[in-house]
Amino acid sequence: MSLAVLIWPPMDIMSKNRCDSISPFLLFISRSHCLVKPSFFSTLSTSNVPFHTKLQECLSPSDVLDLMEKCTPTHGQVSKSLTRMWNTTKKMSSEQRRFELKLMSEHPVFQCLFQRARVHAPHMSAIDLAYTLLAAIKLGVSQRSLVVQTLLRVLQERLNQFDEKSLCILATCLEKMETDKNTDALKQGLKLLLEDQLPTIQNVMLLQTLMQLFGNNAPPAMRRKLEAKALSMADEFTLPNALHMLTTLATMHLNSKPLLDICSRKIADNVHSVPFTRLLACLKSCRELNYRNFFLFSSISDYLANTLSMWSNKQVIFFLLEFEGLGFYPVALLDAFAGKVILNPDSLSFRDLLSILKAYSSLNHDLKGNQQEFLANMTRVLESYLPKMSSLDLLKAVSCLSVLGHFPQAPLQELLQEQHLGELLQRGRPYTAQAERKLYMLGLCLRLDRPALLPMLAPLPDLHSVLFPHQRPVNPGLVSALKSLVGETAVKDSVVVEGVYFIDCVITLSPEAKDVCIECAIVSFYHSRIAVLSATPSSFCFGTTHPRSSLAIKIRHLQILGYEPVLVPIHELETCTNQDRIKVLKNLIFLHQESSRTED
């Protein structure tokens, strides 16, 4: 009589792509030569030390296997042994974990322990079954192996016997598993079971795992049920629950503002207790959900700024890039990190440099007295990497510096070399259109900002046709209110400057008409040409009226061209009456003029 025994090739267990590597295979041998002999596991030594105590003393998977060699484990002990093997690897470094898993796969008891788990799976308790599957997957056993597939089939048969804790463990395991026939069948059965039990679920983690299982494919009715259940349990959320709920909502693509607000408050109040990876995941989830919470973002950025010495450059840069993606302006963090970078600029890698330039230019941050020193240090680091830089990376770096009003000679000279321009403008490349826009804006900056450059600098190619002004219909209420304010002839709408900058309305007054009577008050215009720009919320940093890079450079260039830009948040005017609109515009325009005159 023959018996099928599972053999794992060691490389299959260690492979990162386990399911794409060589599948485990079956070796048919006679019962008398089976690798699992009754005498293989000897009786536990006469020591009175309990099995659980000995198991807790094991510090690696191989230690557990050595212990298994000395005893005949029960069904529960097999599960606990596998779980202990996985737990011992949790806090290991990646290199140490790889080494320990290799030793584990070569241990003589390894195959026998999993064979025993397979044979005794039908006799295990629900909780032991769930932990055995979880441990097998975490230890790198192929999902297509006989032991995993046997566990999946037994779990399908016993699913109705599971309590909330067992279901939570099982759902956590299935969440990470790849699709196959038995896994998909078990997932579907688990969904149906939990959907039926949803009103009685009391475990927050189980609810969140169920939400993860449904993912973004959950039907609208099920989404509403899950959201309502989560809100009903919100008072029970711990800090880990709140953090996990954010990532769960992102997985489901469920932008539930009430839930997000509750979780944000919990995280913001305990931000000092959240580790780096969880804080970063929190911001990533907010970006994926297009959710903004000023209190949460401010709490995180202020905490980072106050504890800057705790964080590496790369960690801070990761946060800055997330804030930049969210459009949030962390002033204190930007100032503090710039000070750190100024003290040691040579510690920055090339990717660090590009990321810093991207964040500071996109958020249009002015370091006031430290600006020139910061830009000089960034330029020096950039110049050190010039020989290794690709054409596109060089263009990105120079473009970011130009947004900040800085035009270093050496990087510009390198960028304008024929080989770089030829590569950037070569047709058919995926980044050609982006490169053309950046080069055109760079040329516009060089022409309008007029930096002091050496005359030998090569000219930029003519790219006038690649960039068109972002024209949109001017709000008729805005035009009407402005004409009521300063007169019909003084307002001209839909003006395009330099072929790229669109101005909603230009107010122009002749010298003899500079004194205008408005409600019996004389207001003397300091500037004769006022560019009224209707700005959308995305033009500003979130929660502020601080302009982002595109709007900031437009304002700078309009000022150079003799205009005085006035930003009008158009979304605020849309709900106003005409009289209220006139009042708002009067305050925006004339108070801005008085402010400009005072500064000058």
Coordinates of C-alpha atoms in Angstrom, one line a residue:
M1 CA 0.0 0.0 0.0
S2 CA 1.3 3.5 -0.9
L3 CA 1.0 6.8 0.9
A4 CA 1.5 10.3 -0.6
V5 CA 4.0 12.3 1.3
L6 CA 4.6 16.0 0.6
I7 CA 8.1 17.1 -0.2
W8 CA 8.8 20.9 -0.3
P9 CA 11.8 22.0 -2.3
P10 CA 13.7 24.4 -0.1
M11 CA 13.9 27.1 -2.8
D12 CA 10.1 27.0 -3.2
I13 CA 9.6 28.0 0.4
M14 CA 12.2 30.8 0.3
S15 CA 11.1 32.3 -3.1
K16 CA 9.5 35.7 -3.0
N17 CA 7.1 34.5 -5.7
R18 CA 6.2 31.2 -4.2
C19 CA 3.2 30.4 -6.5
D20 CA 5.4 31.1 -9.6
S21 CA 8.2 28.8 -8.5
I22 CA 8.3 25.0 -8.8
S23 CA 5.3 23.6 -7.1
P24 CA 5.7 21.0 -4.3
F25 CA 5.5 17.5 -5.5
L26 CA 4.3 14.2 -4.1
L27 CA 6.5 11.2 -3.5
F28 CA 4.8 7.8 -3.4
I29 CA 6.5 5.3 -1.2
S30 CA 5.4 2.2 0.7
R31 CA 4.0 2.6 4.2
S32 CA 7.1 0.9 5.6
H33 CA 9.3 3.6 4.1
C34 CA 7.1 6.6 5.0
L35 CA 9.0 9.6 6.3
V36 CA 6.4 9.8 9.1
K37 CA 7.0 6.7 11.2
P38 CA 5.3 6.2 14.5
S39 CA 8.7 6.1 16.2
F40 CA 9.9 9.3 14.6
F41 CA 8.5 11.5 17.4
S42 CA 9.8 9.9 20.6
T43 CA 8.1 10.3 23.9
L44 CA 8.7 13.6 25.7
S45 CA 11.5 13.4 28.2
T46 CA 10.6 12.6 31.8
S47 CA 11.0 16.2 32.7
N48 CA 8.0 17.7 34.4
V49 CA 8.4 21.0 32.5
P50 CA 5.1 21.6 30.6
F51 CA 5.1 21.6 26.8
H52 CA 3.9 25.2 26.6
T53 CA 6.8 26.4 28.8
K54 CA 9.3 24.6 26.6
L55 CA 7.7 26.0 23.5
Q56 CA 8.0 29.6 24.8
E57 CA 11.7 29.1 25.4
C58 CA 12.2 28.4 21.6
L59 CA 13.7 31.5 19.9
S60 CA 13.7 30.3 16.3
P61 CA 11.8 27.9 14.0
S62 CA 14.6 25.4 14.2
D63 CA 14.4 25.5 18.0
V64 CA 10.7 24.5 17.7
L65 CA 11.6 21.7 15.3
D66 CA 14.2 20.4 17.7
L67 CA 11.6 20.3 20.4
M68 CA 9.2 18.5 18.1
E69 CA 11.8 15.8 17.5
K70 CA 11.7 14.9 21.2
C71 CA 7.9 14.4 21.5
T72 CA 4.7 13.2 19.9
P73 CA 2.6 16.4 19.7
T74 CA -1.2 16.4 20.0
H75 CA -3.4 18.2 17.5
G76 CA -3.3 21.4 19.5
Q77 CA 0.4 21.2 20.0
V78 CA 1.0 20.9 16.3
S79 CA -0.9 24.1 15.7
K80 CA 0.8 25.9 18.6
S81 CA 4.2 24.8 17.4
L82 CA 3.6 26.2 13.9
T83 CA 2.3 29.4 15.4
R84 CA 5.4 29.7 17.6
M85 CA 7.7 29.1 14.6
W86 CA 6.0 32.1 12.9
N87 CA 6.1 34.3 16.0
T88 CA 9.8 33.8 16.4
T89 CA 10.5 35.3 13.0
K90 CA 8.3 38.5 13.4
K91 CA 11.0 40.7 15.0
M92 CA 13.9 39.4 12.9
S93 CA 15.6 41.5 10.3
S94 CA 14.9 40.5 6.7
E95 CA 18.3 38.9 6.3
Q96 CA 18.0 36.9 9.5
R97 CA 14.5 35.8 8.6
R98 CA 15.7 34.5 5.2
F99 CA 18.5 32.6 7.0
E100 CA 16.2 31.1 9.6
L101 CA 13.6 30.0 7.1
K102 CA 16.3 28.3 5.1
L103 CA 17.5 26.4 8.1
M104 CA 13.9 25.5 8.9
S105 CA 13.2 24.1 5.4
E106 CA 16.4 21.9 5.7
H107 CA 15.5 20.6 9.2
P108 CA 14.7 16.8 9.1
V109 CA 11.5 17.3 11.2
F110 CA 10.1 20.2 9.0
Q111 CA 8.4 18.0 6.4
C112 CA 7.1 15.6 9.1
L113 CA 5.5 18.3 11.2
F114 CA 3.5 19.6 8.2
Q115 CA 2.6 16.1 7.2
R116 CA 1.3 15.6 10.8
A117 CA -0.7 18.9 10.5
R118 CA -2.3 17.7 7.3
V119 CA -3.2 14.3 8.7
H120 CA -4.7 15.7 11.9
A121 CA -6.4 18.8 10.4
P122 CA -9.9 17.1 10.6
H123 CA -9.4 16.6 14.4
M124 CA -8.2 20.1 15.2
S125 CA -10.4 22.7 17.0
A126 CA -11.6 25.7 15.0
I127 CA -9.1 28.1 16.5
D128 CA -6.2 25.7 15.9
L129 CA -7.2 25.2 12.3
A130 CA -7.2 28.9 11.7
Y131 CA -3.9 29.4 13.4
T132 CA -2.3 26.5 11.5
L133 CA -3.3 27.9 8.1
L134 CA -2.1 31.4 9.1
A135 CA 1.3 30.0 10.3
A136 CA 1.8 27.9 7.2
I137 CA 1.2 30.9 4.9
K138 CA 3.3 33.3 7.0
L139 CA 6.2 30.7 7.0
G140 CA 6.2 30.7 3.2
V141 CA 4.6 27.3 2.5
S142 CA 3.3 27.3 -1.0
Q143 CA -0.5 28.0 -1.2
R144 CA -0.7 25.2 -3.8
S145 CA 0.9 22.7 -1.4
L146 CA -1.1 19.7 -0.3
V147 CA -1.1 20.7 3.4
V148 CA -2.5 24.2 2.6
Q149 CA -5.1 22.8 0.2
T150 CA -6.1 20.2 2.8
L151 CA -6.5 22.9 5.5
L152 CA -8.6 25.0 3.1
R153 CA -11.0 22.1 2.4
V154 CA -11.3 21.2 6.1
L155 CA -12.0 24.8 6.9
Q156 CA -14.8 24.9 4.4
E157 CA -16.5 21.9 6.0
R158 CA -16.1 23.3 9.6
L159 CA -16.8 27.0 8.9
N160 CA -20.1 27.0 10.8
Q161 CA -18.4 25.9 14.0
F162 CA -16.1 29.0 14.2
D163 CA -16.6 31.7 16.9
E164 CA -15.7 35.4 16.3
K165 CA -12.1 35.1 17.3
S166 CA -11.5 32.1 14.9
L167 CA -13.3 33.9 12.1
C168 CA -11.2 37.0 12.6
I169 CA -8.0 35.0 12.4
L170 CA -9.2 33.1 9.3
A171 CA -10.4 36.3 7.6
T172 CA -7.0 37.9 8.3
C173 CA -5.2 35.0 6.7
L174 CA -7.5 34.8 3.6
E175 CA -7.1 38.5 3.0
K176 CA -3.5 38.0 2.1
M177 CA -3.9 34.8 0.1
E178 CA -3.9 34.6 -3.7
T179 CA -6.8 33.4 -5.7
D180 CA -7.4 29.7 -6.3
K181 CA -10.4 27.4 -6.3
N182 CA -10.4 26.4 -2.6
T183 CA -9.3 29.8 -1.3
D184 CA -12.1 31.6 -3.3
A185 CA -14.7 29.1 -2.2
L186 CA -13.7 29.6 1.5
K187 CA -13.7 33.4 1.1
Q188 CA -17.2 33.3 -0.4
G189 CA -18.4 31.1 2.4
L190 CA -16.9 33.4 5.0
K191 CA -18.5 36.4 3.4
L192 CA -22.0 34.8 3.4
L193 CA -21.6 33.6 7.0
L194 CA -20.3 37.0 8.3
E195 CA -23.0 38.9 6.2
D196 CA -25.6 36.9 8.0
Q197 CA -24.0 37.4 11.4
L198 CA -23.3 41.2 10.8
P199 CA -25.9 42.5 13.2
T200 CA -24.5 40.4 16.1
I201 CA -20.8 41.0 15.5
Q202 CA -19.1 42.6 18.5
N203 CA -15.5 42.4 17.5
V204 CA -14.1 45.5 15.8
M205 CA -11.2 43.6 14.2
L206 CA -13.6 41.0 12.8
L207 CA -15.8 43.8 11.3
Q208 CA -12.7 45.5 9.7
T209 CA -11.5 42.2 8.3
L210 CA -14.9 41.5 6.8
M211 CA -14.7 45.0 5.2
Q212 CA -11.3 44.1 3.8
L213 CA -12.6 40.9 2.4
F214 CA -15.5 42.6 0.6
G215 CA -13.0 45.3 -0.7
N216 CA -14.0 47.7 -3.4
N217 CA -16.3 45.1 -5.0
A218 CA -18.8 45.3 -2.1
P219 CA -22.4 46.0 -3.4
P220 CA -23.8 49.5 -2.5
A221 CA -26.3 47.9 0.0
M222 CA -23.5 46.0 1.7
R223 CA -21.3 49.1 1.9
R224 CA -24.1 51.0 3.7
K225 CA -24.6 48.1 6.1
L226 CA -20.9 47.9 6.9
E227 CA -20.6 51.6 7.4
A228 CA -23.6 51.7 9.7
K229 CA -22.2 48.8 11.7
A230 CA -18.8 50.5 12.0
L231 CA -20.4 53.8 13.1
S232 CA -22.5 51.9 15.8
M233 CA -19.2 50.5 17.2
A234 CA -17.2 53.7 16.9
D235 CA -17.2 54.4 20.6
E236 CA -15.2 51.1 21.1
F237 CA -12.4 52.1 18.7
T238 CA -9.0 51.9 20.1
L239 CA -6.0 53.7 18.5
P240 CA -5.0 50.6 16.5
N241 CA -8.7 50.2 15.4
A242 CA -8.8 53.8 14.2
L243 CA -5.6 53.3 12.2
H244 CA -6.7 50.1 10.7
M245 CA -10.1 51.6 9.8
L246 CA -8.5 54.2 7.7
T247 CA -6.6 51.6 5.6
T248 CA -9.7 49.5 5.5
L249 CA -11.8 52.3 4.1
A250 CA -9.1 53.0 1.5
T251 CA -9.2 49.3 0.5
M252 CA -12.9 49.6 0.0
H253 CA -12.7 53.0 -1.6
L254 CA -15.4 54.0 0.9
N255 CA -15.2 57.7 1.7
S256 CA -17.3 57.8 4.8
K257 CA -16.7 61.2 6.3
P258 CA -18.3 60.4 9.7
L259 CA -16.1 57.4 10.1
L260 CA -13.0 59.2 8.9
D261 CA -13.6 62.1 11.2
I262 CA -13.9 59.8 14.2
C263 CA -10.7 58.0 13.3
S264 CA -8.8 61.2 12.6
R265 CA -9.7 62.7 16.0
K266 CA -8.5 59.5 17.7
I267 CA -5.2 59.5 15.8
A268 CA -4.6 63.2 16.2
D269 CA -5.1 63.0 20.0
N270 CA -2.6 60.1 20.2
V271 CA -0.2 60.9 17.4
H272 CA 2.8 60.5 19.7
S273 CA 2.0 56.8 20.1
V274 CA 1.8 55.9 16.4
P275 CA 4.9 54.4 14.8
F276 CA 6.3 55.7 11.5
T277 CA 4.8 53.1 9.2
R278 CA 1.3 53.5 10.6
L279 CA 1.5 57.3 10.4
L280 CA 2.6 57.2 6.8
A281 CA -0.1 54.6 6.0
C282 CA -2.6 57.0 7.5
L283 CA -1.6 59.8 5.2
K284 CA -1.6 57.5 2.2
S285 CA -5.1 56.3 3.0
C286 CA -6.3 59.9 3.2
R287 CA -4.8 60.7 -0.2
E288 CA -6.4 57.6 -1.7
L289 CA -9.8 58.6 -0.3
N290 CA -9.3 62.2 -1.3
Y291 CA -10.0 63.0 2.4
R292 CA -8.7 66.2 4.1
N293 CA -8.6 66.9 7.8
F294 CA -6.7 70.0 8.8
F295 CA -6.6 69.0 12.5
L296 CA -5.1 65.6 11.7
F297 CA -2.5 66.9 9.3
S298 CA -1.5 69.7 11.6
S299 CA -1.1 67.3 14.6
I300 CA 1.1 65.0 12.5
S301 CA 3.3 67.7 11.0
D302 CA 3.7 69.6 14.4
Y303 CA 4.6 66.3 16.1
L304 CA 7.2 65.6 13.4
A305 CA 8.6 69.1 13.6
N306 CA 8.9 68.9 17.4
T307 CA 10.6 65.5 17.3
L308 CA 12.7 66.0 14.1
S309 CA 15.8 64.5 15.7
M310 CA 14.0 61.2 16.0
W311 CA 13.5 60.8 12.3
S312 CA 15.9 60.1 9.5
N313 CA 16.0 62.3 6.4
K314 CA 14.2 59.6 4.3
Q315 CA 11.4 59.3 6.8
V316 CA 10.8 63.1 6.9
I317 CA 10.9 63.2 3.1
F318 CA 8.3 60.4 2.9
F319 CA 6.0 62.6 5.0
L320 CA 6.7 65.7 3.0
L321 CA 5.8 63.9 -0.2
E322 CA 2.6 62.7 1.3
F323 CA 1.7 66.2 2.5
E324 CA 2.6 67.6 -0.9
G325 CA 0.2 65.1 -2.5
L326 CA -2.5 66.1 -0.1
G327 CA -1.9 69.8 -0.8
F328 CA -1.2 70.4 2.9
Y329 CA 1.3 73.1 3.9
P330 CA 3.3 72.0 7.0
V331 CA 5.2 75.3 7.6
A332 CA 6.9 74.3 10.8
L333 CA 8.1 71.0 9.4
L334 CA 9.4 72.6 6.2
D335 CA 11.3 75.2 8.2
A336 CA 12.7 72.7 10.7
F337 CA 13.8 70.2 8.0
A338 CA 15.4 72.9 5.9
G339 CA 17.5 73.9 8.9
K340 CA 18.6 70.3 9.3
V341 CA 19.4 70.0 5.6
I342 CA 21.4 73.2 5.6
L343 CA 23.6 71.9 8.3
N344 CA 24.4 68.6 6.5
P345 CA 23.5 68.8 2.8
D346 CA 26.0 66.1 1.8
S347 CA 24.0 63.5 3.5
L348 CA 21.3 63.7 0.8
S349 CA 21.1 61.1 -1.9
F350 CA 20.1 62.1 -5.4
R351 CA 16.5 60.9 -4.9
D352 CA 16.3 62.7 -1.6
L353 CA 17.4 65.9 -3.4
L354 CA 14.7 65.6 -6.1
S355 CA 12.0 64.8 -3.5
I356 CA 12.9 67.9 -1.4
L357 CA 12.9 70.2 -4.4
K358 CA 9.6 68.8 -5.5
A359 CA 8.0 69.3 -2.1
Y360 CA 9.3 72.8 -1.4
S361 CA 8.6 74.1 -4.9
S362 CA 5.1 72.5 -5.2
L363 CA 4.1 74.0 -1.8
N364 CA 5.8 77.3 -2.7
H365 CA 7.6 77.5 0.6
D366 CA 9.6 80.6 1.4
L367 CA 12.3 80.2 4.1
K368 CA 12.6 83.9 4.4
G369 CA 16.2 84.6 5.8
N370 CA 17.3 81.0 5.1
Q371 CA 16.1 80.8 1.5
Q372 CA 19.3 81.7 -0.3
E373 CA 21.4 79.5 1.9
F374 CA 19.0 76.6 1.4
L375 CA 18.9 77.1 -2.4
A376 CA 22.7 77.4 -2.5
N377 CA 23.2 74.1 -0.6
M378 CA 20.6 72.4 -2.8
T379 CA 22.4 73.7 -5.9
R380 CA 25.8 72.5 -4.7
V381 CA 24.4 69.0 -4.0
L382 CA 22.7 69.0 -7.5
E383 CA 25.9 69.9 -9.2
S384 CA 27.7 67.0 -7.5
Y385 CA 25.2 64.6 -9.2
L386 CA 25.2 66.2 -12.6
P387 CA 27.4 63.6 -14.3
K388 CA 25.0 60.8 -13.2
M389 CA 21.7 62.4 -13.9
S390 CA 19.3 61.5 -16.7
S391 CA 17.9 64.3 -18.9
L392 CA 14.4 64.1 -17.4
D393 CA 15.7 64.2 -13.8
L394 CA 17.9 67.2 -14.6
L395 CA 14.9 69.0 -16.1
K396 CA 12.7 68.2 -13.1
A397 CA 15.4 69.6 -10.7
V398 CA 16.0 72.8 -12.7
S399 CA 12.2 73.3 -13.1
C400 CA 11.7 73.0 -9.3
L401 CA 14.4 75.6 -8.7
S402 CA 12.9 77.9 -11.3
V403 CA 9.6 77.8 -9.5
L404 CA 11.5 79.0 -6.4
G405 CA 13.0 81.8 -8.5
H406 CA 16.5 80.3 -8.5
F407 CA 18.5 79.7 -11.8
P408 CA 21.9 78.1 -11.1
Q409 CA 24.3 78.4 -14.1
A410 CA 25.9 75.0 -14.2
P411 CA 22.7 72.8 -14.1
L412 CA 21.1 75.1 -16.7
Q413 CA 24.1 74.9 -19.0
E414 CA 24.1 71.1 -18.7
L415 CA 20.4 70.9 -19.4
L416 CA 20.6 73.0 -22.5
Q417 CA 23.2 70.8 -24.1
E418 CA 22.1 69.4 -27.4
Q419 CA 22.1 65.8 -26.3
H420 CA 19.8 66.4 -23.3
L421 CA 17.3 68.5 -25.3
G422 CA 17.3 66.0 -28.2
E423 CA 16.5 63.2 -25.7
L424 CA 13.8 65.2 -24.0
L425 CA 12.1 66.3 -27.2
Q426 CA 12.4 63.0 -29.0
R427 CA 8.9 62.0 -30.4
G428 CA 7.3 58.8 -29.1
R429 CA 8.7 59.0 -25.6
P430 CA 6.1 58.8 -22.8
Y431 CA 7.4 61.9 -21.1
T432 CA 7.9 64.1 -24.2
A433 CA 4.7 66.2 -23.7
Q434 CA 5.6 66.8 -20.0
A435 CA 9.2 67.7 -21.0
E436 CA 7.9 70.2 -23.6
R437 CA 5.7 71.9 -21.0
K438 CA 8.5 72.2 -18.5
L439 CA 11.0 73.5 -21.0
Y440 CA 8.5 76.1 -22.2
M441 CA 7.8 77.3 -18.6
L442 CA 11.6 77.4 -18.0
G443 CA 12.1 79.5 -21.1
L444 CA 9.3 81.9 -19.9
C445 CA 11.0 82.1 -16.5
L446 CA 14.3 82.9 -18.0
R447 CA 12.8 85.7 -20.2
L448 CA 10.6 87.3 -17.5
D449 CA 12.7 86.8 -14.3
R450 CA 15.8 87.8 -16.2
P451 CA 18.4 86.0 -13.9
A452 CA 22.0 87.1 -14.2
L453 CA 23.4 84.3 -16.4
L454 CA 26.5 84.1 -18.6
P455 CA 25.9 85.1 -22.2
M456 CA 27.2 81.8 -23.5
L457 CA 24.1 79.9 -22.2
A458 CA 22.5 78.1 -25.2
P459 CA 19.0 79.3 -26.1
L460 CA 15.9 77.1 -25.5
P461 CA 14.1 75.8 -28.6
D462 CA 10.9 77.5 -29.6
L463 CA 8.1 75.6 -27.9
H464 CA 5.4 78.4 -28.0
S465 CA 2.9 76.0 -29.6
V466 CA 3.0 73.3 -26.9
L467 CA 1.4 75.2 -24.1
F468 CA -2.0 76.8 -24.2
P469 CA -3.6 79.0 -21.5
H470 CA -6.1 77.3 -19.3
Q471 CA -9.1 79.2 -20.5
R472 CA -12.5 78.7 -19.0
P473 CA -15.8 80.7 -19.1
V474 CA -15.5 83.7 -16.8
N475 CA -18.1 83.8 -14.1
P476 CA -20.7 86.3 -15.3
G477 CA -21.5 87.3 -11.7
L478 CA -17.9 88.3 -11.2
V479 CA -17.8 90.5 -14.3
S480 CA -21.2 92.1 -13.4
A481 CA -20.0 92.8 -9.8
L482 CA -16.7 94.3 -11.0
K483 CA -18.4 96.6 -13.5
S484 CA -20.8 97.8 -10.8
L485 CA -17.8 98.5 -8.6
V486 CA -15.4 100.4 -11.0
G487 CA -17.5 101.1 -14.1
E488 CA -18.2 99.4 -17.4
T489 CA -15.2 100.7 -19.3
A490 CA -12.7 99.9 -16.7
V491 CA -13.2 96.1 -16.9
K492 CA -12.0 93.7 -19.6
D493 CA -12.6 90.0 -19.2
S494 CA -10.8 86.9 -20.6
V495 CA -7.4 88.4 -21.1
V496 CA -4.4 86.2 -22.1
V497 CA -0.9 87.4 -21.3
E498 CA 2.3 86.0 -22.8
G499 CA 0.2 83.4 -24.6
V500 CA -0.1 81.3 -21.5
Y501 CA -1.5 83.2 -18.5
F502 CA -5.3 83.6 -18.5
I503 CA -6.7 86.5 -16.5
D504 CA -10.4 86.5 -15.7
C505 CA -10.7 90.3 -15.6
V506 CA -8.3 93.2 -15.9
I507 CA -9.3 96.5 -14.2
T508 CA -7.6 99.4 -16.0
L509 CA -8.0 103.0 -15.0
S510 CA -6.7 106.0 -16.8
P511 CA -4.5 108.4 -14.8
E512 CA -7.3 111.0 -14.4
A513 CA -9.7 108.3 -13.2
K514 CA -7.5 106.8 -10.5
D515 CA -9.5 108.4 -7.8
V516 CA -12.8 106.6 -7.7
C517 CA -15.7 107.4 -5.5
I518 CA -17.1 104.3 -3.9
E519 CA -20.0 104.7 -1.5
C520 CA -18.8 108.3 -0.7
A521 CA -15.3 107.1 0.1
I522 CA -12.3 108.1 -2.1
V523 CA -10.0 105.2 -2.8
S524 CA -6.8 106.0 -4.6
F525 CA -5.6 103.1 -6.8
Y526 CA -1.9 102.4 -6.2
H527 CA -1.7 100.2 -9.4
S528 CA -3.5 101.1 -12.6
R529 CA -3.8 97.5 -13.8
I530 CA -5.3 95.0 -11.5
A531 CA -5.5 91.3 -12.6
V532 CA -8.5 89.6 -11.0
L533 CA -7.9 85.9 -10.9
S534 CA -10.6 83.5 -9.9
A535 CA -8.9 80.7 -8.0
T536 CA -10.2 77.2 -7.3
P537 CA -9.5 75.5 -3.9
S538 CA -6.9 73.3 -5.6
S539 CA -4.8 76.4 -6.5
F540 CA -4.2 76.9 -2.8
C541 CA -2.7 74.7 -0.1
F542 CA -5.4 72.9 1.8
G543 CA -7.1 75.1 4.4
T544 CA -5.2 78.3 3.5
T545 CA -5.0 81.0 0.8
H546 CA -1.3 80.2 0.3
P547 CA -0.9 79.7 -3.5
R548 CA 0.7 76.5 -4.8
S549 CA 3.5 76.4 -7.4
S550 CA 1.5 77.0 -10.7
L551 CA -0.5 79.9 -9.2
A552 CA 2.6 81.3 -7.4
I553 CA 4.7 81.5 -10.6
K554 CA 1.7 83.1 -12.4
I555 CA 1.4 85.8 -9.8
R556 CA 5.1 86.5 -9.9
H557 CA 5.2 86.8 -13.7
L558 CA 2.1 89.0 -13.8
Q559 CA 3.7 91.3 -11.2
I560 CA 6.8 91.5 -13.4
L561 CA 4.5 92.4 -16.4
G562 CA 3.0 95.3 -14.5
Y563 CA -0.1 93.8 -13.1
E564 CA -1.2 93.6 -9.5
P565 CA -2.8 90.2 -9.1
V566 CA -5.8 89.8 -6.8
L567 CA -7.0 86.3 -6.0
V568 CA -10.8 85.7 -5.8
P569 CA -11.9 82.4 -4.3
I570 CA -14.6 81.8 -6.9
H571 CA -16.3 79.0 -5.0
E572 CA -17.1 81.5 -2.2
L573 CA -18.8 84.0 -4.7
E574 CA -21.1 81.4 -6.3
T575 CA -23.5 81.3 -3.4
C576 CA -23.5 85.1 -2.9
T577 CA -26.1 87.7 -4.0
N578 CA -24.9 90.4 -6.4
Q579 CA -24.7 93.0 -3.5
D580 CA -22.7 90.6 -1.3
R581 CA -20.5 89.8 -4.3
I582 CA -19.7 93.5 -4.7
K583 CA -18.9 93.9 -1.0
V584 CA -16.6 90.9 -1.1
L585 CA -14.8 92.1 -4.2
K586 CA -14.4 95.6 -2.7
N587 CA -12.7 94.2 0.4
L588 CA -10.5 91.9 -1.7
I589 CA -9.4 94.5 -4.2
F590 CA -9.2 97.7 -2.4
L591 CA -8.0 96.4 0.9
H592 CA -5.3 94.5 -1.0
Q593 CA -4.3 97.8 -2.7
E594 CA -3.9 99.5 0.6
S595 CA -1.9 96.6 1.9
S596 CA 0.4 96.7 -1.1
R597 CA 0.9 100.4 -0.7
T598 CA 1.8 100.0 3.0
E599 CA 4.3 97.2 2.2
D600 CA 5.9 99.3 -0.5

